[in-house]
Coordinates of C-alpha atoms and ligand atoms in Angstrom, one line a residue:
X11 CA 92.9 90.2 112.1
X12 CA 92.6 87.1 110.0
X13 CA 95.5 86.8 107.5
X14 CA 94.6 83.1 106.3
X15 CA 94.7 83.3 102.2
X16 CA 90.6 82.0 102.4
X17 CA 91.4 79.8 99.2
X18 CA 93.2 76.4 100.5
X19 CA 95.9 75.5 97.9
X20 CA 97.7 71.9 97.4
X21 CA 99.8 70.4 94.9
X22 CA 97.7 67.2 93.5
X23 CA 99.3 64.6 90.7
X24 CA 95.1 63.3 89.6
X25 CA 94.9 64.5 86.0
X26 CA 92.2 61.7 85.0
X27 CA 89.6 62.7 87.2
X28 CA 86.6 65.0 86.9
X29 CA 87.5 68.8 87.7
X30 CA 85.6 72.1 88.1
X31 CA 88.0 74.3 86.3
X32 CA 91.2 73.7 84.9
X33 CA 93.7 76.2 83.3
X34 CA 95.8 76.1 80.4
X35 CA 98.4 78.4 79.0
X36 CA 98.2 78.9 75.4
X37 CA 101.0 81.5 73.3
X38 CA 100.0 83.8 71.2
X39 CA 99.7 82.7 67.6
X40 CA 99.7 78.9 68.9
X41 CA 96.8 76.3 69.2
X42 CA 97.6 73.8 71.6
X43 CA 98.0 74.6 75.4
X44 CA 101.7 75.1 76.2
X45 CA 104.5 73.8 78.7
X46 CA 102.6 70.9 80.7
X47 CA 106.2 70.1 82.0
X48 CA 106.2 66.7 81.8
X49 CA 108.9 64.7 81.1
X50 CA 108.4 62.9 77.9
X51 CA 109.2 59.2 78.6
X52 CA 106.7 59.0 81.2
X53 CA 103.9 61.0 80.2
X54 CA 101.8 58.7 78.2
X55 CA 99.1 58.0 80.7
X56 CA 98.4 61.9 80.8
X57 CA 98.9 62.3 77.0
X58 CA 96.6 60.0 76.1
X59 CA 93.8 62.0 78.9
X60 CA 94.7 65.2 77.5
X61 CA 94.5 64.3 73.6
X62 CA 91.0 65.4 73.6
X63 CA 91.8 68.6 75.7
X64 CA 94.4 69.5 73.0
X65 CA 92.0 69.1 70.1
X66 CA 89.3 70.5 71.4
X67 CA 91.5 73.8 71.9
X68 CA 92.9 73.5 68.3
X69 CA 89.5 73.5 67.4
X70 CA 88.3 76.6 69.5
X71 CA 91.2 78.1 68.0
X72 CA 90.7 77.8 64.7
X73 CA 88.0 80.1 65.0
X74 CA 90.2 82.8 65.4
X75 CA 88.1 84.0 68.5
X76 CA 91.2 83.8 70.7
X77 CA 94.2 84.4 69.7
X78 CA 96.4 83.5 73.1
X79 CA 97.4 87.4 73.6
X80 CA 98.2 88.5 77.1
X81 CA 95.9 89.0 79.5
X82 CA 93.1 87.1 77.2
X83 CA 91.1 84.6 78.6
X84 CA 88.1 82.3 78.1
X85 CA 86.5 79.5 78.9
X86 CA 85.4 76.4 76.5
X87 CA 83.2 73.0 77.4
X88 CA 84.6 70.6 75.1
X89 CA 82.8 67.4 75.0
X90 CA 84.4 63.8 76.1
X91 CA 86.6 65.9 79.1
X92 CA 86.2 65.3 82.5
X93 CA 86.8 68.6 83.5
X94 CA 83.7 70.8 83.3
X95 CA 85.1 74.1 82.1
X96 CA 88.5 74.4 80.6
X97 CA 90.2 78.2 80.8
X98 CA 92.3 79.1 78.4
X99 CA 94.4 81.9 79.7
X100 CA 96.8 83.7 76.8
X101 CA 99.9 84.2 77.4
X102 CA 101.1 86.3 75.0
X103 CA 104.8 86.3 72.5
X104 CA 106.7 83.0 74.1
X105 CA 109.8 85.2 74.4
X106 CA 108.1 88.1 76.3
X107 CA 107.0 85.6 79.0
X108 CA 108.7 86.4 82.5
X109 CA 107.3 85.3 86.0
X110 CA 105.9 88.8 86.4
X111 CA 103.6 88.1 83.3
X112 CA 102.8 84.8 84.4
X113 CA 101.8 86.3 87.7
X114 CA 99.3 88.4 86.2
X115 CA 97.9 85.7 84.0
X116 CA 97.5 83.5 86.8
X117 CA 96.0 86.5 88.6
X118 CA 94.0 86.7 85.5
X119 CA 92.6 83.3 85.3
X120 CA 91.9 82.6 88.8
X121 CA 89.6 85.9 88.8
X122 CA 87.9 84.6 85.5
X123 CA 87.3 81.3 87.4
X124 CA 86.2 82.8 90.0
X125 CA 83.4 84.4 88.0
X126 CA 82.5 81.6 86.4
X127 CA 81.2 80.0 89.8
X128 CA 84.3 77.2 89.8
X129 CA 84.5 76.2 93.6
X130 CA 87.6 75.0 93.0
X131 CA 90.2 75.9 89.9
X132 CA 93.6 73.3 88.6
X133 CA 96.3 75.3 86.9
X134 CA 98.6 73.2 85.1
X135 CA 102.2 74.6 85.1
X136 CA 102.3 76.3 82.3
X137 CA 105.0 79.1 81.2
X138 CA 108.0 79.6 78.6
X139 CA 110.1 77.6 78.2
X140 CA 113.1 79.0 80.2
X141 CA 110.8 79.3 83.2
X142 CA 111.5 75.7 85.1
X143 CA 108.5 74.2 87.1
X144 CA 109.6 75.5 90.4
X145 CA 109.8 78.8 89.2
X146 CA 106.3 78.4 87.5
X147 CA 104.8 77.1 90.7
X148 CA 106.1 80.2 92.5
X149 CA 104.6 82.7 90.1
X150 CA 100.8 81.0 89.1
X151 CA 101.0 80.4 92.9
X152 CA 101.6 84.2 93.8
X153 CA 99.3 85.6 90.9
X154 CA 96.5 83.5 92.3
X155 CA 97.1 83.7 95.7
X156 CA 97.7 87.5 95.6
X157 CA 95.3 88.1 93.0
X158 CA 92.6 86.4 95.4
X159 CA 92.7 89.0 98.2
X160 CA 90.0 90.8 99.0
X161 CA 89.6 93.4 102.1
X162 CA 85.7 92.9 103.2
X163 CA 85.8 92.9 107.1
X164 CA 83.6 95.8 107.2
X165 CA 81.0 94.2 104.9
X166 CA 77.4 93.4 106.5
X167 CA 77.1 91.1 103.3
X168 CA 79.9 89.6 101.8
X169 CA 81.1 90.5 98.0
X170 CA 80.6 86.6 97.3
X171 CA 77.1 86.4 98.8
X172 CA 76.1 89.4 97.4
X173 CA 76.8 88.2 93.7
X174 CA 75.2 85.1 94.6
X175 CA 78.5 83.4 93.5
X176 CA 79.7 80.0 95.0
X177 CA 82.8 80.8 97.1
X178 CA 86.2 79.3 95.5
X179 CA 87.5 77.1 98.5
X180 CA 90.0 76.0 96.9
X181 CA 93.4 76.1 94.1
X182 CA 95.6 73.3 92.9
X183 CA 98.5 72.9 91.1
X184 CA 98.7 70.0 88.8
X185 CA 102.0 68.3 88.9
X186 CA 102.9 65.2 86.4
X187 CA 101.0 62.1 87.4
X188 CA 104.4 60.0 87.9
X189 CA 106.9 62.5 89.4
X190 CA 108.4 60.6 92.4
X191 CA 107.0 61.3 96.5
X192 CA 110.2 62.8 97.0
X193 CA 110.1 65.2 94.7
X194 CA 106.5 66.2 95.0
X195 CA 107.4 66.2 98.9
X196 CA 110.3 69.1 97.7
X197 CA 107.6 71.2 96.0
X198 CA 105.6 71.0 99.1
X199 CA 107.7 71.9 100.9
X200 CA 108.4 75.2 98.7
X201 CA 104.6 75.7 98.1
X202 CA 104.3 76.0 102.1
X203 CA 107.2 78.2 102.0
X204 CA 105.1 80.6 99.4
X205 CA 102.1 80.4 101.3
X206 CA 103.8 81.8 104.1
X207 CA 104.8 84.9 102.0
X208 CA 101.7 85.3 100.5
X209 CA 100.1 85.8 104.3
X210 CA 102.4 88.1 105.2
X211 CA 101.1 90.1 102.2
X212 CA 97.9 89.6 103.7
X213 CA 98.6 90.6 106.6
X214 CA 100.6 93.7 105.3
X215 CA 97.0 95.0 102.8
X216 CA 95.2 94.1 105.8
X217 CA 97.1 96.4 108.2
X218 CA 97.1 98.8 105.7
X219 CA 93.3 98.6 104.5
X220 CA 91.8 98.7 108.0
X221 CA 91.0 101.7 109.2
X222 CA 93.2 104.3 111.5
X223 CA 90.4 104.1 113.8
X224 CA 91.7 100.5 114.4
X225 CA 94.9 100.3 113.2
X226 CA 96.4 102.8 116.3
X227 CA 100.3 103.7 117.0
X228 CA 99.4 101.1 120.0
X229 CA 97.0 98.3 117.8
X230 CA 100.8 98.2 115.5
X231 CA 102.9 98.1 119.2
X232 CA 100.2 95.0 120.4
X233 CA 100.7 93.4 116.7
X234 CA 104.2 93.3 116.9
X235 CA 104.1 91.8 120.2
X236 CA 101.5 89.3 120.1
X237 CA 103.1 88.2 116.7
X238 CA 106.7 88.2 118.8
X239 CA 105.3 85.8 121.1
X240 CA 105.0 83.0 118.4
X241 CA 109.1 82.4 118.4
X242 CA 111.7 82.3 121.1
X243 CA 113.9 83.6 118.9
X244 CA 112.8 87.1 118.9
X245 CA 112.9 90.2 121.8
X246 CA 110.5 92.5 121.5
X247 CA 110.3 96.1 123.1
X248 CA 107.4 98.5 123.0
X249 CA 108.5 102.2 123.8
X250 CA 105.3 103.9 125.1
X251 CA 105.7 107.7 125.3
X252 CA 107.4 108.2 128.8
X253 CA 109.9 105.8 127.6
X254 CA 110.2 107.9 123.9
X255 CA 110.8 110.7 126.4
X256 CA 113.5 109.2 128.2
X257 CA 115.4 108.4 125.3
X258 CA 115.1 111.7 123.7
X259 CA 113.3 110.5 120.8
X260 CA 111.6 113.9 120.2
X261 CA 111.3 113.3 116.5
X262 CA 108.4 111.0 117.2
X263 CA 107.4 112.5 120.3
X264 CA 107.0 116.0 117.9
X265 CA 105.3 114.5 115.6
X266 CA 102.6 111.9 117.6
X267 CA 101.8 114.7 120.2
X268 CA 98.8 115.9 118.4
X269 CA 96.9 112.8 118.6
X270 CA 95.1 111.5 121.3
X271 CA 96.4 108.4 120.3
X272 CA 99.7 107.9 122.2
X273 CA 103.1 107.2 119.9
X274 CA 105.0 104.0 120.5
X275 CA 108.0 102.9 118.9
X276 CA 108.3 99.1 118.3
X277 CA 111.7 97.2 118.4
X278 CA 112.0 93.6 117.3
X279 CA 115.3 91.5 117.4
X280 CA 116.2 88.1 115.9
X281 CA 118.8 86.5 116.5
X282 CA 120.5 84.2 114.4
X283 CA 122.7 81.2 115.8
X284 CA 124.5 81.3 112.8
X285 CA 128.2 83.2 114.0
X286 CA 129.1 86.1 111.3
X287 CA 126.1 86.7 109.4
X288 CA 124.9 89.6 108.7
X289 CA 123.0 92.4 110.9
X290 CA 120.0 93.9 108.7
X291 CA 118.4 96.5 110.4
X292 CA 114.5 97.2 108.7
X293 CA 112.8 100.6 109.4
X294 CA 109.1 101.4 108.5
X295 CA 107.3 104.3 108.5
X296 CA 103.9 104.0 111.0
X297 CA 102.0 107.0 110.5
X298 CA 98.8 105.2 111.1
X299 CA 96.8 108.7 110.0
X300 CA 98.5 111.6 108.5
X301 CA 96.2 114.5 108.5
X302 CA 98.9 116.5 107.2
X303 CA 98.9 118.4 111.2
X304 CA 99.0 121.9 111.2
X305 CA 99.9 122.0 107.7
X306 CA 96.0 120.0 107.0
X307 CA 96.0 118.5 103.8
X308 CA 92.9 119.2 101.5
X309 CA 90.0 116.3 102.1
X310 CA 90.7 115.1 98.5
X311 CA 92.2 112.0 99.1
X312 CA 92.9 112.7 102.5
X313 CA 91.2 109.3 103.8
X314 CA 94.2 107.1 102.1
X315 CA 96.3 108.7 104.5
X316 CA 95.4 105.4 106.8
X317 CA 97.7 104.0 104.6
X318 CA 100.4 106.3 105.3
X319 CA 101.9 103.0 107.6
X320 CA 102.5 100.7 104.9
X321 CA 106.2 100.3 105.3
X322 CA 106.0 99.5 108.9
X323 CA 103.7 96.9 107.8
X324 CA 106.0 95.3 105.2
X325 CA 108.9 95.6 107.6
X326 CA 106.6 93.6 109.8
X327 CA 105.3 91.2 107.4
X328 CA 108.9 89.9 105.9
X329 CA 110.6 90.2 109.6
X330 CA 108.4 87.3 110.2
X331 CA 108.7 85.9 107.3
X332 CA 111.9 85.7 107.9
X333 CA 112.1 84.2 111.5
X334 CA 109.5 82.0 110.4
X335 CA 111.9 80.5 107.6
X336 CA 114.8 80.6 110.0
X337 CA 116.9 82.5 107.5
X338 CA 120.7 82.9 108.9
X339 CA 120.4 86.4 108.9
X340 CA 120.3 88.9 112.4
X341 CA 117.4 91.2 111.8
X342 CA 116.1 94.2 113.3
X343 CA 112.7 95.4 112.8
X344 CA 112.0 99.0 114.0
X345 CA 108.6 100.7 113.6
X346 CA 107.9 104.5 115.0
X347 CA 104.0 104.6 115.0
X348 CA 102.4 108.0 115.4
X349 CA 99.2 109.6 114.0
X350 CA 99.6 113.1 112.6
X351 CA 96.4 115.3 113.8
X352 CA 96.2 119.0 114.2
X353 CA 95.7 120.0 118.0
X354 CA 96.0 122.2 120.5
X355 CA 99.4 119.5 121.6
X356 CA 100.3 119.3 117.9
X357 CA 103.5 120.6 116.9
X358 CA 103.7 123.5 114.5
X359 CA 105.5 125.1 111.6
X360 CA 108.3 126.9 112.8
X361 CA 109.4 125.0 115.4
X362 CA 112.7 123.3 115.8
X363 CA 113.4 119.5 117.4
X364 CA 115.8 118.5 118.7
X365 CA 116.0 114.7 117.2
X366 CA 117.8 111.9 119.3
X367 CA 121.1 112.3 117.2
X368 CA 121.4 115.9 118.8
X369 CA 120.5 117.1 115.2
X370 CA 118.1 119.9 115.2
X371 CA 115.1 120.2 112.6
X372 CA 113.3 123.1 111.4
X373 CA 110.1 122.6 111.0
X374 CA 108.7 124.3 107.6
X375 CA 105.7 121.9 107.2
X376 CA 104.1 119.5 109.3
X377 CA 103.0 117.3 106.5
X378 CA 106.8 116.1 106.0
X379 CA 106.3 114.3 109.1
X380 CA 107.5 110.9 107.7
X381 CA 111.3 111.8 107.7
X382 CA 111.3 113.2 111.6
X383 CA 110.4 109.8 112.9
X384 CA 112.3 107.6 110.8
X385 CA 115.4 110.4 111.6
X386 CA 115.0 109.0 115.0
X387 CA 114.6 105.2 114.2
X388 CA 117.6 105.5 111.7
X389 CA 120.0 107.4 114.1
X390 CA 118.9 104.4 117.0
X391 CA 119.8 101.9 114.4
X392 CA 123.1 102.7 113.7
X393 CA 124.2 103.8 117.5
X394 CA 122.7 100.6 118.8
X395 CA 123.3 98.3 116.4
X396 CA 125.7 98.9 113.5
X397 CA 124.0 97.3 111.1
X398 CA 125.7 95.7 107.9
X399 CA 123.0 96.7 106.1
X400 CA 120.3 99.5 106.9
X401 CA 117.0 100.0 104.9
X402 CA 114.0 102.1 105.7
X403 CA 110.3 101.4 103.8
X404 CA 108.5 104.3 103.7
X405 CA 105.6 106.3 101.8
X406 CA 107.3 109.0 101.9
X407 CA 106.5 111.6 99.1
X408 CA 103.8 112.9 96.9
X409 CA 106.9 113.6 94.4
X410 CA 108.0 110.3 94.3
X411 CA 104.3 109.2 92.6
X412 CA 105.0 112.3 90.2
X413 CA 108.1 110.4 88.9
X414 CA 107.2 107.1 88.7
X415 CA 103.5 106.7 89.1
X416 CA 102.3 103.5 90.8
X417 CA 104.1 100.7 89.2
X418 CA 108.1 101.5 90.8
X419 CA 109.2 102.5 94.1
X420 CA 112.3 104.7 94.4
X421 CA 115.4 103.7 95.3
X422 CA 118.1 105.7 97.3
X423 CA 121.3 105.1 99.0
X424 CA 125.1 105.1 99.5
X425 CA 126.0 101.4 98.9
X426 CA 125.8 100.7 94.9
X427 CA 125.8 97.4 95.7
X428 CA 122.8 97.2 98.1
X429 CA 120.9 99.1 96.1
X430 CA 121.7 96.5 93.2
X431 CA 120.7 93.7 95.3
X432 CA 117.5 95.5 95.9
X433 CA 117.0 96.0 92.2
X434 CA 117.7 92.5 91.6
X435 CA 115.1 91.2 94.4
X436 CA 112.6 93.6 92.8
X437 CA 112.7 91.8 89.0
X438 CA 113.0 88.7 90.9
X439 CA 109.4 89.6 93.0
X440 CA 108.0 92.1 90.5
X441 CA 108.3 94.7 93.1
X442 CA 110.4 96.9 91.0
X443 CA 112.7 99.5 92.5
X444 CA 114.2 102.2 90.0
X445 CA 117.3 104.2 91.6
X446 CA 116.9 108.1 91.9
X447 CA 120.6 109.5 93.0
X448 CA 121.0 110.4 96.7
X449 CA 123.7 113.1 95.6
X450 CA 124.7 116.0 97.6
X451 CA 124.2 118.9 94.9
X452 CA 120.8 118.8 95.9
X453 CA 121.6 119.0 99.7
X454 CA 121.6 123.2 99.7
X455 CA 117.7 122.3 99.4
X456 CA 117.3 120.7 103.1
X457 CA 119.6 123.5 104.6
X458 CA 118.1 125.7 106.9
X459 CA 119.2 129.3 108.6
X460 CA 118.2 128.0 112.2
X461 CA 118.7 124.7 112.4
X462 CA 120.4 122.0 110.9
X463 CA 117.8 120.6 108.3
X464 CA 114.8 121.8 107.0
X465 CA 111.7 119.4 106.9
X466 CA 110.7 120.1 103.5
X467 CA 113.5 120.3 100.8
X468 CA 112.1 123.9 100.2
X469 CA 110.6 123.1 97.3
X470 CA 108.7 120.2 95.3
X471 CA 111.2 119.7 92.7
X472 CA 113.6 116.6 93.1
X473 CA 111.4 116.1 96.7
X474 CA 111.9 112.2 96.8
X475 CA 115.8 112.9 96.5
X476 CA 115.4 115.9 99.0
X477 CA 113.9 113.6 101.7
X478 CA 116.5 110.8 101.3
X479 CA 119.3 113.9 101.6
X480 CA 117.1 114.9 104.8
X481 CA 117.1 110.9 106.2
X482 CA 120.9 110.8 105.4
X483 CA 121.7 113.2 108.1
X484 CA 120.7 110.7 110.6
X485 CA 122.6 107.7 110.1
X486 CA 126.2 109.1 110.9
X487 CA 128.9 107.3 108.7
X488 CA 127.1 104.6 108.3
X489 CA 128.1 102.9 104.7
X490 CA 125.8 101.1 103.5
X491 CA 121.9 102.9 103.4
X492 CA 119.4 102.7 101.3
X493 CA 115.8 104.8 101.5
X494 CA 112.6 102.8 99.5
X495 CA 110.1 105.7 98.6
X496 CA 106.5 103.1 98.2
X497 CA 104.5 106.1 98.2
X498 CA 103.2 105.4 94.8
X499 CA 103.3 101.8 94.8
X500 CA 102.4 100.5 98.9
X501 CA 98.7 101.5 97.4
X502 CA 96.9 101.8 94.2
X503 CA 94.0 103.7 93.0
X504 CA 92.6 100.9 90.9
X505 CA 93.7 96.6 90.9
X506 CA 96.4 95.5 88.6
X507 CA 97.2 92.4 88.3
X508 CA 97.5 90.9 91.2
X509 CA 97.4 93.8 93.1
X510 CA 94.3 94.9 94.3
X511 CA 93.1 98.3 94.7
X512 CA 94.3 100.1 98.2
X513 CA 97.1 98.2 100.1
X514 CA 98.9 96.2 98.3
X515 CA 102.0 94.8 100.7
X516 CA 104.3 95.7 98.2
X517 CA 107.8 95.5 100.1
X518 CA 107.1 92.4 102.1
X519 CA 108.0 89.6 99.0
X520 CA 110.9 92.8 97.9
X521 CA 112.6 92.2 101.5
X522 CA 111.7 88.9 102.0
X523 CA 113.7 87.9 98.3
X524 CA 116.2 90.4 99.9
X525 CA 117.1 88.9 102.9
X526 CA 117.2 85.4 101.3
X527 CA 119.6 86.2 99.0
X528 CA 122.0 88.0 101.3
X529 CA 122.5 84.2 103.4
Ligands
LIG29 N1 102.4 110.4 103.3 C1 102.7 111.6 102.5 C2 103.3 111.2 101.1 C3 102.3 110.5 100.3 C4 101.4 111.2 99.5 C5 102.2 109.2 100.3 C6 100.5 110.6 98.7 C7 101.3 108.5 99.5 C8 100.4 109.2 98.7 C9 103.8 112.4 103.3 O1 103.7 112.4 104.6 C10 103.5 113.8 102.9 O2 102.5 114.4 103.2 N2 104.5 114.4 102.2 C11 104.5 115.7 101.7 C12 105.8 116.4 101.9 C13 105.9 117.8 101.6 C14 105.0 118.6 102.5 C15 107.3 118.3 101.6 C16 104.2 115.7 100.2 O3 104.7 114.8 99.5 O4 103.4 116.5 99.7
LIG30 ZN1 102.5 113.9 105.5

């Protein structure tokens, strides 16, 4: 799988030089392009360049065709410019601005380039003005970079060849002519580190965008691996089925054995050398196909059911995002990775498993098979590890799209405070979380006459809640949980922003923001 970003980006301080395609940023309600960030005493050089960019776009706006709204953009050829096509991207009311705004604008323009046939597109650092350049940098950088993907490995004929259009190699940020080496060295430095995020997103939509006829319980186990084998300072273990059976992990073992594709349950370990940090232990759900089993879901839809492993793939994606940045942090990164098919070796409704913990299950539906393999993962967690911190990714419910549609994943746990760091690293990424309560009044719904738990919360109402109830049961007295329901945002029906229809990664830059700002 080729994660690389396919558009090169790189800082580059040469405003007086001829350019493709350059963006500005212009307010609503303004005229002139906005927030150049330059420092005034030493900006003359570039002022003096830009004079006729600035009055060129006074002009264009004067005519009242563009009035700098959000999510506006055009393009205008002013004469006695070096640059070829400037594109005016609108930003919208200057006190509405956020980096999740500028995101999408950046996402917005760098599309619009694209169109236009620019090989190559400049963004100036635009943005309001409480939004410093770093933080500018970040967010045009991850709305272009993000906004960019596209998922055509199955193509005969490339979306780019097809539309005849020139492919856009490559994206710079413009940075003020003068700043000193050093400092343009810092925001290198930080663009690489953004780069590096931005492929793990990649690599997450990929993951989740391929097939399940590729992406296998065992083609997850061989990516974890090979990836492992990049950094001494991770162990990786593959459990293949015999080994699931040894360990009594018969929540997985129920729900893979339909398939003739054999479950596996991945566990990666970093180590920091750091002495008391924290242990965060990451668990992602890996149903690489859920048919439904048994319980077959109706064709409608049925094929984005490949996608039904997105949270093992963002678990995957910021666990090496992590290592790769060194943070001081110990992780743990544990994927169970079945496919759920109806077969003669499938299990059924009705019967009961006996999970790892020693906790039985009932099974009412074999559609609900998320929560019986991450039961498993999440008991292993806590008995092996103690994590300070556990979290588990998963697409988890239909409900949880009913509530919040595809723009918020769902938050559940029994540490207020984790869940508010989670909040916070969701404004901070624009992977927004929004808390539903993991309370017990709704725990007579996961009660069963047989067993322990039910599999289904009995009903539909309050199912996200239900199922976080259900996980709950798993991870003993472990204090501080928290359950992230991406059904309804790990993929999307149609792009927005700069997330693109189908997989979208979303949990990989929500972790990754996480687990920096627990060091
Ligand atoms: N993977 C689904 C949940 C899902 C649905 C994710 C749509 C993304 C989009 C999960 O395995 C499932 O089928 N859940 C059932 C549970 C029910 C049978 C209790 C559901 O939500 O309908
Ligand atoms: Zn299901």
């Amino acid at each position: 799988m080729d994660n690389s970003l396919i558009v090169r980006f790189s800082l580059s301080q040469e405003w007086i030089t001829e350019k493709e395609a350059v963006v500005f940023g212009v307010f609503e309600g303004e005229d002139i392009p906005c927030g150049l960030g330059f420092r005034k005493e030493t900006a003359e050089r570039e002022a003096r360049h830009l004079f006729p960019v600035f009055s060129a776009v006074k002009h264009y706006c004067s005519h009242k065709d563009f009035s700098g709204k959000f999510g506006e953009t055009v393009a205008i050829y002013p004469e006695n410019v070096l640059y070829k096509r400037i594109i005016l991207c609108g930003l919208g009311k200057k006190e509405e601005l956020d980096d999740e705004k500028l995101r999408q604008a950046a996402a917005g323009a760098a599309a619009f380039a694209k169109k236009m046939n620019a090989g190559k597109v400049s963004f100036t650092l635009f943005g309001a003005p409480t939004q410093d350049a770093t933080a500018r940098l970040r967010a045009i950088f991850e709305g272009a970079a993000l906004g960019l993907y596209s998922f055509d490995a199955y193509k005969k004929e490339k979306e780019d060849a097809s539309r005849k259009l020139k492919k856009m190699e490559a994206v710079e940020f413009l940075l003020p002519e003068i700043m000193e080496e050093s400092e343009v060295a810092e925001e290198k430095n930080k663009l690489d580190k953004y780069i590096a995020i931005a492929e793990a997103v990649y690599f997450a939509r990929n993951l989740a965008n391929h097939p399940a006829s590729v992406v296998t319980p065992k083609f997850l186990a061989d990516t974890a691996q090979a990836l492992s084998k990049l950094y001494k300072s991770i162990t990786c273990e593959i459990f293949d089925k015999q080994k699931l059976i040894e360990m009594g992990m018969n929540g997985i073992l129920a729900v893979g054995g339909g398939s003739a594709h054999e479950p596996m349950f991945v566990e990666l370990v970093y180590k920091t050398p750091n002495e008391n940090a924290p242990t965060v232990a990451l668990v992602g759900k890996g149903v690489c196909f859920d048919s439904g089993g048994i319980s077959l879901k109706t064709a409608n839809g049925m094929d984005e059911m490949k996608m039904n492993m997105a949270g093992a793939a963002a678990v995957l994606g910021a666990f090496f995002t992590a290592v790769k940045s060194k943070l001081p942090v110990n992780l743990v990164a544990l994927i169970p990775a079945v496919e759920n098919m109806p077969s003669s070796k499938s299990y059924r409704p009705g019967d009961i498993i006996k999970t790892m913990s020693g906790k039985t299950i009932e099974v009412i539906n074999t559609d609900a098979e998320g929560r019986i393999i991450i039961a498993d993962a999440l008991y292993y967690a806590v008995s092996k590890y103690n994590p300070t911190h556990l979290i588990d990714l998963a697409t988890l419910t239909g409900t949880c799209i009913d509530a919040l549609g595809n723009h918020y994943a769902a938050v559940l746990g029994n540490d207020d405070a984790l869940i508010r760091q989670l909040i916070e690293s969701g404004v901070a990424t624009g992977e927004k979380l929004w808390m539903l309560p993991m309370d017990d009044v709704y725990k007579k719904q996961i009660e069963s006459a047989i067993a322990d738990v039910n599999n289904t919360g009995g009903k539909r109402s309050a199912g996200t809640i239900t199922a976080a109830l259900f996980l709950k049961e798993f991870i003993g007295e472990h204090k501080s949980f928290a359950h992230i329901d991406i059904a309804g945002t790990a993929m999307l029906p149609e792009a927005h922003g700069y997330k693109n229809k189908g997989g979208t990664g979303f949990g990989v830059r929500l972790l990754t923001e996480f687990l920096e700002r627990l060091k």
